[in-house]
Coordinates of C-alpha atoms in Angstrom, one line a residue:
Chain A
M4 CA -5.5 79.6 -6.3
E5 CA -3.0 82.4 -6.7
A6 CA -0.5 80.3 -4.8
A7 CA -1.2 77.4 -7.2
L8 CA -0.5 79.5 -10.2
G9 CA 2.6 80.8 -8.5
L10 CA 3.9 77.3 -8.2
M11 CA 3.2 76.6 -11.9
R12 CA 5.4 79.6 -12.8
R13 CA 8.3 78.3 -10.9
I14 CA 8.3 74.5 -11.5
P15 CA 10.4 73.6 -14.5
P16 CA 8.3 73.6 -17.7
K17 CA 9.3 70.0 -18.4
H18 CA 7.4 69.0 -15.2
S19 CA 4.3 71.0 -15.9
V20 CA 2.1 68.0 -16.6
T21 CA 3.0 66.3 -13.3
A22 CA 2.7 69.6 -11.4
L23 CA -0.8 70.3 -12.7
S24 CA -2.1 66.9 -11.9
A25 CA -0.6 67.2 -8.4
L26 CA -2.3 70.6 -7.9
V27 CA -5.6 69.2 -9.2
S28 CA -5.5 66.4 -6.7
L29 CA -4.5 68.8 -3.8
L30 CA -7.2 71.3 -4.8
P31 CA -10.1 69.2 -6.3
D32 CA -12.6 72.1 -5.9
H33 CA -10.5 74.3 -8.1
S34 CA -9.8 71.7 -10.8
S35 CA -11.9 73.4 -13.5
D36 CA -10.2 76.7 -12.9
L37 CA -6.8 75.1 -12.9
L38 CA -7.5 73.2 -16.1
S39 CA -8.7 76.3 -17.9
Q40 CA -6.0 78.6 -16.7
V41 CA -2.9 76.4 -17.0
D42 CA -1.9 75.4 -20.4
Q43 CA -0.9 71.8 -20.9
P44 CA 0.9 70.0 -23.7
L45 CA -1.4 69.3 -26.5
Q46 CA -2.8 65.9 -27.2
V47 CA -3.7 64.6 -30.6
L48 CA -6.2 62.1 -32.0
C49 CA -6.6 60.6 -35.4
D50 CA -9.9 61.3 -37.2
S51 CA -11.0 57.8 -38.3
E52 CA -12.9 59.2 -41.4
S53 CA -10.2 61.3 -43.0
G54 CA -7.1 59.7 -41.5
K55 CA -6.0 63.2 -40.5
E56 CA -4.9 64.1 -37.0
F57 CA -6.5 66.8 -34.9
I58 CA -5.5 68.6 -31.7
L59 CA -7.5 68.2 -28.5
C60 CA -8.4 71.1 -26.2
E61 CA -11.1 72.3 -24.0
Y62 CA -12.8 74.0 -26.9
N63 CA -13.6 70.9 -28.9
R64 CA -14.4 68.8 -26.0
D65 CA -17.9 67.6 -24.8
A66 CA -17.9 65.2 -21.9
D67 CA -15.1 62.8 -22.7
S68 CA -15.3 63.1 -26.5
Y69 CA -13.5 65.4 -28.9
R70 CA -14.8 66.9 -32.1
S71 CA -12.6 66.6 -35.2
P72 CA -12.4 69.8 -37.4
W73 CA -12.1 67.6 -40.5
S74 CA -15.3 65.5 -40.2
N75 CA -17.1 67.5 -37.5
K76 CA -17.7 64.3 -35.6
Y77 CA -17.0 63.4 -32.0
H78 CA -14.4 60.8 -31.1
P79 CA -15.6 58.6 -29.4
P80 CA -19.1 59.2 -30.9
L81 CA -21.4 61.3 -28.8
G82 CA -25.1 61.7 -29.3
D83 CA -26.7 65.1 -29.0
A84 CA -23.3 66.9 -28.7
L85 CA -22.4 70.5 -29.1
L86 CA -21.8 71.5 -32.7
P87 CA -21.2 74.9 -34.3
S88 CA -23.9 76.4 -36.5
D89 CA -23.9 75.7 -40.2
E90 CA -22.6 79.2 -41.0
L91 CA -19.9 79.0 -38.4
R92 CA -19.0 75.5 -39.5
K93 CA -18.4 76.8 -43.1
L94 CA -16.0 79.4 -41.7
E95 CA -14.4 76.7 -39.6
V96 CA -13.8 74.4 -42.6
E97 CA -12.2 77.2 -44.5
A98 CA -10.1 78.3 -41.5
N99 CA -8.7 74.8 -41.1
E100 CA -7.7 74.6 -44.8
V101 CA -6.0 78.0 -44.9
F102 CA -4.4 77.6 -41.5
A103 CA -2.9 74.3 -42.6
I104 CA -1.2 76.0 -45.5
Y105 CA 0.0 78.8 -43.2
R106 CA 1.3 76.1 -40.8
D107 CA 3.2 74.4 -43.6
Q108 CA 4.8 77.6 -44.7
Y109 CA 6.2 78.5 -41.3
Y110 CA 6.5 75.1 -39.6
E111 CA 7.3 72.8 -42.5
G112 CA 5.3 70.1 -40.9
G113 CA 3.3 69.7 -37.7
I114 CA -0.4 69.5 -37.0
S115 CA -3.0 72.3 -36.8
S116 CA -6.6 72.6 -35.9
V117 CA -9.1 75.4 -35.7
Y118 CA -12.3 75.4 -33.7
L119 CA -15.1 78.0 -33.8
W120 CA -18.2 78.3 -31.6
E121 CA -20.9 80.8 -30.8
D122 CA -20.5 82.8 -27.7
N123 CA -23.1 84.7 -25.7
N124 CA -22.4 88.2 -27.1
E125 CA -23.5 87.8 -30.7
G126 CA -20.0 87.1 -31.7
F127 CA -18.0 83.9 -31.7
V128 CA -14.8 82.5 -30.4
A129 CA -12.1 80.9 -32.4
C130 CA -9.2 78.7 -31.3
F131 CA -6.2 78.1 -33.5
L132 CA -3.8 75.4 -32.4
I133 CA -0.5 74.2 -33.7
K134 CA 1.7 71.4 -32.6
K135 CA 5.1 70.9 -34.1
D136 CA 7.5 68.1 -33.1
G137 CA 10.9 69.2 -34.4
A138 CA 12.9 66.3 -33.2
R139 CA 15.2 64.6 -35.6
T140 CA 13.0 61.6 -35.6
A141 CA 9.9 63.5 -36.3
H142 CA 9.5 66.6 -38.5
G143 CA 12.8 68.3 -37.8
R144 CA 14.3 68.9 -41.2
R145 CA 17.7 69.8 -40.2
G146 CA 18.4 67.3 -37.5
Y147 CA 19.7 69.7 -34.8
L148 CA 17.3 68.8 -32.2
Q149 CA 17.2 65.7 -30.2
E150 CA 13.9 66.8 -28.8
G151 CA 12.0 69.8 -29.9
L152 CA 8.4 70.8 -29.3
W153 CA 6.5 73.9 -30.2
E154 CA 2.9 74.2 -29.2
A155 CA 0.8 77.3 -29.9
I156 CA -2.7 78.1 -28.6
H157 CA -4.4 81.2 -30.0
V158 CA -7.9 82.0 -28.7
I159 CA -9.7 84.9 -30.3
E160 CA -12.9 86.4 -29.0
V161 CA -14.6 88.1 -31.9
G162 CA -17.1 90.8 -31.1
P163 CA -20.4 91.5 -32.8
E164 CA -20.1 92.7 -36.4
D165 CA -20.3 96.5 -36.8
E166 CA -18.4 99.1 -38.7
T167 CA -15.4 97.6 -37.1
T168 CA -15.2 94.4 -35.2
R169 CA -13.3 93.8 -32.0
Y170 CA -10.8 90.9 -31.9
C171 CA -9.2 89.9 -28.6
L172 CA -6.4 87.5 -29.0
T173 CA -4.8 85.5 -26.1
S174 CA -1.8 83.5 -27.3
T175 CA 0.3 80.9 -25.4
V176 CA 3.4 79.3 -26.8
M177 CA 4.9 76.3 -25.0
L178 CA 8.3 75.2 -26.2
S179 CA 11.0 72.8 -25.4
L180 CA 14.3 72.1 -27.1
T181 CA 17.1 69.7 -26.3
T182 CA 20.1 70.0 -28.6
D183 CA 22.0 67.0 -29.9
K184 CA 25.2 66.4 -28.1
E185 CA 27.5 63.6 -29.1
S186 CA 29.2 63.6 -25.7
S187 CA 27.5 62.9 -22.4
G188 CA 26.1 66.4 -22.0
T189 CA 22.6 67.7 -22.3
F190 CA 21.3 71.2 -23.1
N191 CA 17.6 71.8 -22.6
L192 CA 15.7 75.0 -22.9
S193 CA 12.0 75.0 -22.2
G194 CA 9.4 77.4 -21.3
S195 CA 6.0 79.0 -22.0
I196 CA 4.9 82.6 -22.5
R197 CA 1.5 84.2 -22.9
R198 CA 0.5 87.5 -24.5
Q199 CA -2.6 89.3 -25.5
M200 CA -3.5 91.6 -28.4
R201 CA -6.6 93.5 -29.2
M202 CA -7.6 95.1 -32.5
D203 CA -10.6 96.7 -34.0
L204 CA -10.8 95.9 -37.7
P205 CA -13.2 96.5 -40.6
L206 CA -14.8 93.4 -42.1
A207 CA -13.7 94.2 -45.6
D208 CA -11.2 91.4 -45.9
G209 CA -13.2 88.9 -43.8
H210 CA -12.8 87.4 -40.4
L211 CA -10.3 84.8 -41.4
C212 CA -7.9 87.4 -42.9
N213 CA -8.2 89.6 -39.8
M214 CA -7.6 86.8 -37.4
G215 CA -4.9 85.2 -39.5
K216 CA -2.9 88.4 -39.7
M217 CA -3.2 88.9 -35.9
I218 CA -2.0 85.4 -35.3
E219 CA 0.9 85.7 -37.7
E220 CA 2.0 89.0 -36.1
M221 CA 1.7 87.5 -32.6
E222 CA 3.6 84.4 -33.4
G223 CA 6.4 86.4 -34.9
K224 CA 6.6 88.5 -31.8
L225 CA 6.5 85.5 -29.5
R226 CA 9.2 83.7 -31.4
N227 CA 11.4 86.7 -31.3
S228 CA 10.7 87.3 -27.6
L229 CA 11.5 83.7 -26.8
D230 CA 14.7 83.9 -28.7
Q231 CA 16.0 87.3 -27.7
V232 CA 14.5 87.9 -24.3
Y233 CA 14.0 84.6 -22.8
F234 CA 16.8 82.5 -24.1
G235 CA 18.9 85.6 -24.1
K236 CA 18.3 86.2 -20.4
T237 CA 19.2 82.7 -19.4
K238 CA 22.3 83.0 -21.5
E239 CA 23.1 86.3 -19.8
M240 CA 22.7 84.6 -16.4
V241 CA 25.1 81.8 -17.3
C242 CA 27.7 84.3 -18.5
T243 CA 27.3 86.2 -15.3
L244 CA 27.9 83.1 -13.2
R245 CA 31.1 82.3 -15.1
P246 CA 32.3 84.9 -17.6
P247 CA 33.6 83.1 -20.7
S248 CA 37.3 83.5 -21.1
E249 CA 39.3 83.3 -24.3
V250 CA 42.4 81.9 -22.7
V251 CA 42.7 78.3 -21.7
M252 CA 45.7 77.8 -19.5
R253 CA 47.2 74.5 -19.0
L254 CA 50.7 73.9 -17.7
P255 CA 52.4 70.9 -19.0
T256 CA 52.2 67.9 -16.7
S257 CA 55.8 66.9 -16.2
Chain B
M29 CA -19.7 56.3 3.1
A30 CA -18.1 57.2 -0.2
E31 CA -15.9 60.3 0.1
K32 CA -14.9 62.3 -3.0
E33 CA -12.7 60.0 -5.0
C34 CA -9.9 62.5 -5.2
E35 CA -9.6 62.8 -1.4
L36 CA -5.9 62.4 -0.6
G37 CA -4.4 60.8 2.5
D38 CA -1.8 62.8 4.5
E39 CA 1.0 60.6 3.3
Q40 CA 0.1 61.2 -0.4
K41 CA -0.2 65.0 0.3
K42 CA 3.2 64.9 1.9
E43 CA 4.8 63.2 -1.1
I44 CA 3.3 65.7 -3.5
A45 CA 4.5 68.6 -1.3
K46 CA 8.0 67.1 -1.2
W47 CA 8.0 66.7 -5.0
F48 CA 7.2 70.5 -5.4
L49 CA 10.0 71.4 -3.0
L50 CA 12.6 69.2 -4.5
N51 CA 11.8 70.5 -8.0
A52 CA 12.2 74.1 -7.0
P53 CA 14.7 76.0 -9.2
S54 CA 17.9 77.2 -7.6
G55 CA 17.2 79.9 -5.0
E56 CA 13.5 79.5 -5.2
I57 CA 12.6 76.9 -2.6
Q58 CA 11.4 79.4 0.0
Y59 CA 9.0 80.9 -2.5
I60 CA 7.7 77.5 -3.5
A61 CA 7.4 76.6 0.2
K62 CA 5.3 79.7 0.8
D63 CA 2.9 79.0 -2.1
L64 CA 2.8 75.3 -1.1
R65 CA 1.8 76.1 2.4
S66 CA -1.1 78.1 1.1
V67 CA -2.2 75.3 -1.3
L68 CA -1.8 72.5 1.3
N69 CA -3.7 74.4 4.0
D70 CA -2.4 71.7 6.5
D71 CA 0.5 72.8 8.6
K72 CA 1.2 69.3 9.9
V73 CA 1.7 67.9 6.5
Y74 CA 3.6 71.0 5.4
D75 CA 6.1 70.7 8.3
E76 CA 6.7 67.0 7.7
A77 CA 7.2 67.7 4.0
T78 CA 9.7 70.5 4.5
S79 CA 11.7 68.7 7.1
E80 CA 12.2 65.8 4.7
A81 CA 12.6 67.8 1.5
F82 CA 14.8 70.7 2.5
P83 CA 17.9 68.6 3.5
L84 CA 17.8 66.8 0.1
Y85 CA 17.3 70.1 -1.8
N86 CA 20.1 71.9 0.1
K87 CA 22.6 69.1 -0.5
F88 CA 21.7 68.7 -4.1
H89 CA 21.9 72.4 -4.8
L90 CA 25.1 72.8 -2.9
I91 CA 23.8 75.8 -1.0
C92 CA 26.2 78.1 0.7
L93 CA 25.5 79.4 4.2
E94 CA 27.3 82.0 6.2
L95 CA 29.2 80.8 9.2
P96 CA 28.2 82.3 12.6
C97 CA 30.2 85.4 13.5
R98 CA 30.7 86.0 9.7
S99 CA 33.9 84.0 9.8
G100 CA 33.3 82.7 6.3
D101 CA 31.0 80.3 4.4
V102 CA 30.2 76.7 4.5
L103 CA 28.8 74.6 1.6
I104 CA 26.1 72.1 2.3
T105 CA 26.9 69.0 0.2
P106 CA 26.6 65.3 0.4
Y107 CA 30.4 65.2 0.6
N108 CA 31.0 67.0 3.9
E109 CA 27.9 65.8 5.8
L110 CA 28.9 64.2 9.1
E111 CA 25.4 63.6 10.6
E112 CA 21.9 64.7 9.7
N113 CA 22.5 68.4 10.4
Q114 CA 26.2 68.5 10.9
F115 CA 28.7 69.5 8.2
I116 CA 32.5 69.9 8.3
E117 CA 34.1 73.0 6.9
P118 CA 37.8 72.0 6.4
R119 CA 39.3 75.3 5.5
T120 CA 38.6 76.8 8.9
A121 CA 38.5 73.3 10.6
Q122 CA 35.0 73.8 12.0
I123 CA 32.0 71.6 12.5
V124 CA 28.7 73.4 11.8
T125 CA 25.2 72.6 12.8
I126 CA 22.5 73.9 10.5
D127 CA 18.7 74.2 10.3
H128 CA 17.8 72.9 6.9
V129 CA 14.4 74.5 6.7
K130 CA 15.6 77.9 7.7
Q131 CA 18.7 77.5 5.6
A132 CA 20.9 79.0 8.3
C133 CA 23.7 77.9 10.6
T134 CA 22.7 77.5 14.2
E135 CA 26.1 76.8 15.7
A136 CA 29.8 76.1 15.0
R137 CA 32.6 74.5 16.9
P138 CA 36.2 73.7 16.2
A139 CA 36.7 70.3 14.7
A140 CA 38.4 67.6 16.8
D141 CA 41.6 66.0 15.4
E142 CA 39.8 62.7 14.7
E143 CA 37.3 64.6 12.5
L144 CA 39.9 66.1 10.3
A145 CA 42.1 64.3 7.8
S146 CA 45.5 62.9 8.7
P147 CA 48.5 65.3 8.3
Y148 CA 49.6 63.3 5.2
V149 CA 46.3 63.6 3.5
E150 CA 45.7 67.2 4.8
E151 CA 48.8 68.4 3.0
F152 CA 47.4 67.3 -0.3
R153 CA 43.9 68.7 0.5
C154 CA 45.2 72.0 1.7
A155 CA 47.4 72.5 -1.4
L156 CA 44.5 71.6 -3.7
D157 CA 42.2 73.9 -1.8
A158 CA 44.6 76.8 -2.2
E159 CA 44.9 76.2 -6.0
I160 CA 41.1 75.8 -6.4
L161 CA 40.5 78.9 -4.4
K162 CA 42.8 80.9 -6.8
Y163 CA 41.0 79.4 -9.8
V164 CA 37.5 80.1 -8.5
E165 CA 38.4 83.7 -7.5
D166 CA 39.7 84.2 -11.0
A167 CA 36.9 82.6 -13.0
Y168 CA 33.8 83.1 -11.0
P169 CA 32.6 86.6 -9.8
K170 CA 30.7 85.0 -7.0
G171 CA 31.9 81.5 -6.6
V172 CA 32.4 79.4 -3.5
C173 CA 34.5 76.3 -3.3
S174 CA 35.8 73.7 -1.0
V175 CA 37.8 70.4 -1.1
Y176 CA 36.6 67.5 1.0
C177 CA 38.2 64.2 1.8
V178 CA 35.5 61.6 1.1
D179 CA 37.6 58.5 1.5
G180 CA 40.8 57.4 3.2
K181 CA 41.1 60.4 5.4
D182 CA 43.1 58.6 8.0
A183 CA 45.8 57.4 5.5
E184 CA 49.1 57.7 7.4
G185 CA 51.6 58.0 4.5
P186 CA 52.5 56.8 1.0
G187 CA 51.1 53.5 0.1
C188 CA 47.5 54.4 0.8
N189 CA 44.7 55.6 -1.6
F190 CA 42.4 58.4 -0.8
E191 CA 39.7 60.4 -2.5
F192 CA 38.7 64.1 -2.6
A193 CA 35.6 65.9 -3.8
V194 CA 36.2 69.4 -5.2
V195 CA 32.9 71.4 -5.0
I196 CA 32.5 74.7 -6.8
A197 CA 29.2 76.6 -6.6
A198 CA 28.2 79.9 -8.1
V199 CA 24.7 81.2 -7.6
R200 CA 23.0 84.4 -8.7
N201 CA 19.5 85.2 -7.4
S202 CA 17.8 88.2 -8.7
P203 CA 14.1 87.7 -7.9
K204 CA 13.3 91.4 -8.5
N205 CA 14.5 90.9 -12.1
F206 CA 12.7 87.6 -12.3
C207 CA 15.9 85.8 -12.9
N208 CA 17.8 83.1 -11.0
G209 CA 20.7 80.8 -11.9
S210 CA 23.3 78.5 -10.6
W211 CA 26.5 76.8 -11.7
R212 CA 27.5 73.7 -9.8
S213 CA 30.6 71.6 -10.4
V214 CA 31.7 68.5 -8.5
W215 CA 35.0 66.9 -9.3
N216 CA 36.0 63.6 -7.8
I217 CA 39.7 63.0 -7.5
K218 CA 40.9 59.5 -6.7
F219 CA 44.5 59.4 -5.6
K220 CA 45.7 55.9 -6.5
D221 CA 49.0 55.4 -4.8
D222 CA 49.5 51.8 -6.2
L223 CA 49.2 53.0 -9.8
Q224 CA 50.7 56.4 -9.0
V225 CA 47.9 58.1 -10.9
L226 CA 45.0 60.4 -10.2
E227 CA 41.6 59.7 -11.7
I228 CA 39.6 62.8 -12.2
K229 CA 35.8 62.7 -12.8
G230 CA 33.7 65.8 -13.1
K231 CA 30.1 66.7 -13.4
L232 CA 28.9 70.3 -14.2
Q233 CA 25.3 71.5 -13.9
V234 CA 24.0 74.8 -15.0
D235 CA 20.5 76.1 -14.4
A236 CA 18.9 79.4 -15.2
H237 CA 15.3 80.5 -14.8
Y238 CA 13.7 83.6 -16.2
F239 CA 10.1 84.2 -15.3
E240 CA 8.8 87.7 -16.1
E241 CA 5.4 87.1 -17.7
G242 CA 6.4 83.6 -18.6
N243 CA 8.5 80.7 -17.4
V244 CA 11.7 79.7 -19.3
Q245 CA 14.4 77.5 -17.9
L246 CA 17.7 76.3 -19.0
D247 CA 18.9 72.9 -17.8
A248 CA 22.3 71.8 -18.9
E249 CA 24.8 69.3 -17.6
Q250 CA 28.0 67.5 -18.7
E251 CA 30.3 64.9 -17.4
F252 CA 34.1 64.7 -17.8
Q253 CA 36.9 62.2 -17.2
D254 CA 40.6 62.9 -17.1
G255 CA 43.7 61.8 -15.3
T256 CA 47.1 62.8 -14.3
I257 CA 50.1 61.4 -12.4
F258 CA 50.6 61.2 -8.7
Q259 CA 53.1 63.8 -7.6
A260 CA 54.0 65.9 -4.6
P261 CA 51.1 67.8 -3.0
D262 CA 51.8 71.1 -4.6
D263 CA 52.3 69.7 -8.1
C264 CA 49.2 67.6 -7.8
A265 CA 47.3 70.6 -6.8
I266 CA 48.4 72.7 -9.8
S267 CA 47.8 69.8 -12.2
I268 CA 44.3 69.2 -10.9
A269 CA 43.4 72.8 -10.9
N270 CA 44.5 73.2 -14.5
T271 CA 42.6 70.2 -15.6
I272 CA 39.5 71.5 -14.0
R273 CA 40.0 75.0 -15.4
H274 CA 40.5 73.5 -18.9
H275 CA 37.4 71.4 -18.9
E276 CA 35.2 74.1 -17.4
T277 CA 36.3 76.7 -19.8
E278 CA 35.7 74.4 -22.7
Y279 CA 32.3 73.6 -21.4
M280 CA 31.5 77.3 -21.1
G281 CA 32.5 77.7 -24.7
S282 CA 30.2 74.8 -25.8
L283 CA 27.3 76.4 -23.9
E284 CA 27.9 79.6 -25.8
A285 CA 28.0 77.8 -29.0
S286 CA 24.7 76.1 -28.3
Y287 CA 23.2 79.4 -27.6
S288 CA 24.5 81.1 -30.7
N289 CA 23.2 78.2 -32.9
L290 CA 19.7 78.7 -31.5
P291 CA 18.1 81.4 -33.6
D292 CA 19.2 80.3 -37.0
T293 CA 19.5 76.6 -36.8
T294 CA 17.9 74.8 -33.9
F295 CA 15.0 77.2 -33.5
K296 CA 14.3 77.0 -37.2
D297 CA 13.6 73.4 -36.9
L298 CA 10.6 74.4 -34.8
R299 CA 9.4 77.5 -36.6
R300 CA 10.9 79.6 -39.3
K301 CA 11.1 83.4 -38.9
L302 CA 9.4 83.8 -42.3
P303 CA 8.2 81.4 -45.0
V304 CA 10.6 80.3 -47.7
T305 CA 9.0 83.1 -49.9
R306 CA 10.4 85.6 -47.4
T307 CA 7.1 87.4 -47.3
L308 CA 4.3 87.3 -44.9
F309 CA 1.4 84.9 -45.6
P310 CA -1.1 86.1 -48.2
W311 CA -4.2 86.1 -46.0
H312 CA -6.0 88.5 -48.3
N313 CA -6.7 85.8 -50.7
T314 CA -8.9 83.9 -48.4
L315 CA -12.2 85.7 -49.1
Q316 CA -13.7 82.8 -50.8
F317 CA -13.4 79.0 -50.8
S318 CA -12.3 78.7 -54.3
L319 CA -9.4 81.0 -53.8
T320 CA -7.9 78.6 -51.4
R321 CA -6.8 76.6 -54.3
D322 CA -5.4 79.7 -55.9
I323 CA -3.1 80.3 -52.9
Q324 CA -1.8 76.8 -53.2
K325 CA -1.0 77.3 -56.8
E326 CA 0.6 80.7 -56.0
L327 CA 2.8 79.2 -53.4
G328 CA 3.7 76.3 -55.6
I329 CA 2.3 73.6 -53.5
G330 CA 1.1 70.7 -55.6
K331 CA -2.1 68.9 -54.8

């Protein structure tokens, strides 16, 4: 299993879908572990009732159906399926509305979904997802990207309510960008990173506020990390292979 | 008797194993091979997959192996392959046998006259090799290069066409720093005697992989076309080397430009650093349902 995860860390991110399905077929007994530990590009369905799109993940799935956060119904319909409690559903509805505004402020487009469900420790778990397609043909406002995809998955385990409540956040960002090049060249940067954060917070401002602030802080850190560290390191590698030179020498061809 | 439906045949397992090996980033195939062996748990399939995948990987990545007795290096490319495991090293006029899976030279012998280019062609090749060597030593801290005759090596004199492949490879493997990268350029030079011109076509590929607590990869490539006139061997060499130097330097510049555009422009198309308001999101107003509409008014979003 460790070897399988090792392979996933080395295979180019753009091939991660193929790599995961290859691993699942080689190790069928480990398929549920692999599917839960390896993040995959996010799929989307359209909620037939509201016409809005929602993101699919393990946390809104039951059998082969997925629950929409807008209508709280499973697609395709499923009898006797898992649903959050009324109280949790209320919080879920509000979370989706507010998160959609947050999403619009930072992403200027894209799709978001939030799913909540009870867990065994008197608390609950929340999953916030964002999918942004920044390609020129999709939601990219400035037209720099031929292809661009940002997918964020934030899972927060919320502990039982007390003087302070414990929030454990695990965030994964998967990203891919291909810049637009008029000539026959391509420049593609893609990758994924995962981080965790834990905080104990009072409930004065409410769960949504606490979770929202954590996610905002985490996304900011991940974005900076990707930009400065990850992209920066690959750039550093390229400059080490062939140091850029200011002088271009060309003798006249007689 | 119905087996599990996802039970794979040996042939399918082998193909999957080969896929993993062939998609290993530069310098990482041995690590991938090790993990793969564990996952496969079937040495027969593993051996078959590695014996088929390693030669392809090695030639695609233009790996560089040390010659026996430390007499230099040899590049493994599709352009200097004589037979399955035999490659020619023209600078030292040797034929080398290698073990693809171990990525090492097993033996070397001097090349016979018939295996080398004719003296006429060799004069051009040698002059070009010297110029390229100078360029590579200058531009690449750890670059390796070679010039191979890929067509017309037996041309006796003027009146014949021939073709060279100039291969430049620079690799940096820093597994302890979780970082690997490679720069590969291949330039095809067609010497057209009838038209008295040289047709130059180049392809540059750059990869970089950083994987500390994550997995980020750069994958960039570009193709070029150029030409110059057919001259004496030394003049051709200088002209070709300058053309290559010019294009590669320009490409390096465009890579740098792509990177510097990232934070403010391209990345912004995916996610801004901050909202247009330049402040963090006002989560504190989310205590109650009805306040959601207040936020929307505050942020100026119309309903």
